[in-house]
């Protein structure tokens, strides 16, 4: 049984690593070498390829800065609003709590690819197709992050600590920001 588990893990590792390795190898190959077929060994054209890339008029530092901005902003927005939602679901009792939790799980199961066209049309209608907001703002309602935040808070939340903060006069948002976050 243990052999099969290790074999499965090796297969999954190979499936994960090979595309990344091929990306690195192809960055070192010329166009004709790439057209000749797959090779697992790097070539000698890395510097030439980067010179060609930079000569195309692309602003690589600006591209990296854009990616960094979107990644950081998306992460902050996702973590904050997802934990805020998960906190509300875990701490408060309200009608439909179970239904809401099940709805979040259902949303997690829907592949994002199914909604891309509708999302693009919506962003086009409101004029956000060439804007950072179209990449960052939809993550306020990230069902996967709400699900994982809920799981995390259910395992670590201490209701007595929340009650003590309420007795001391802390507002609900202060409890979230100062204790839960």
mmCIF file of C-alpha atoms in Angstrom, residues 28-39 43-45:
data_model
loop_
_atom_site.group_PDB
_atom_site.id
_atom_site.type_symbol
_atom_site.label_atom_id
_atom_site.label_comp_id
_atom_site.label_asym_id
_atom_site.label_seq_id
_atom_site.Cartn_x
_atom_site.Cartn_y
_atom_site.Cartn_z
ATOM 1 C CA UNK A 28 16.861 29.136 -23.226
ATOM 2 C CA UNK A 29 16.009 27.783 -26.705
ATOM 3 C CA UNK A 30 15.777 29.552 -30.059
ATOM 4 C CA UNK A 31 12.575 29.622 -32.106
ATOM 5 C CA UNK A 32 13.841 26.937 -34.496
ATOM 6 C CA UNK A 33 14.845 24.680 -31.590
ATOM 7 C CA UNK A 34 11.390 25.049 -30.063
ATOM 8 C CA UNK A 35 9.749 24.233 -33.410
ATOM 9 C CA UNK A 36 11.858 21.061 -33.735
ATOM 10 C CA UNK A 37 10.175 19.483 -30.740
ATOM 11 C CA UNK A 38 10.361 18.945 -27.014
ATOM 12 C CA UNK A 39 13.714 18.923 -25.284
ATOM 13 C CA UNK A 43 20.092 25.501 -24.691
ATOM 14 C CA UNK A 44 22.415 28.506 -24.965
ATOM 15 C CA UNK A 45 20.081 31.245 -26.243
#
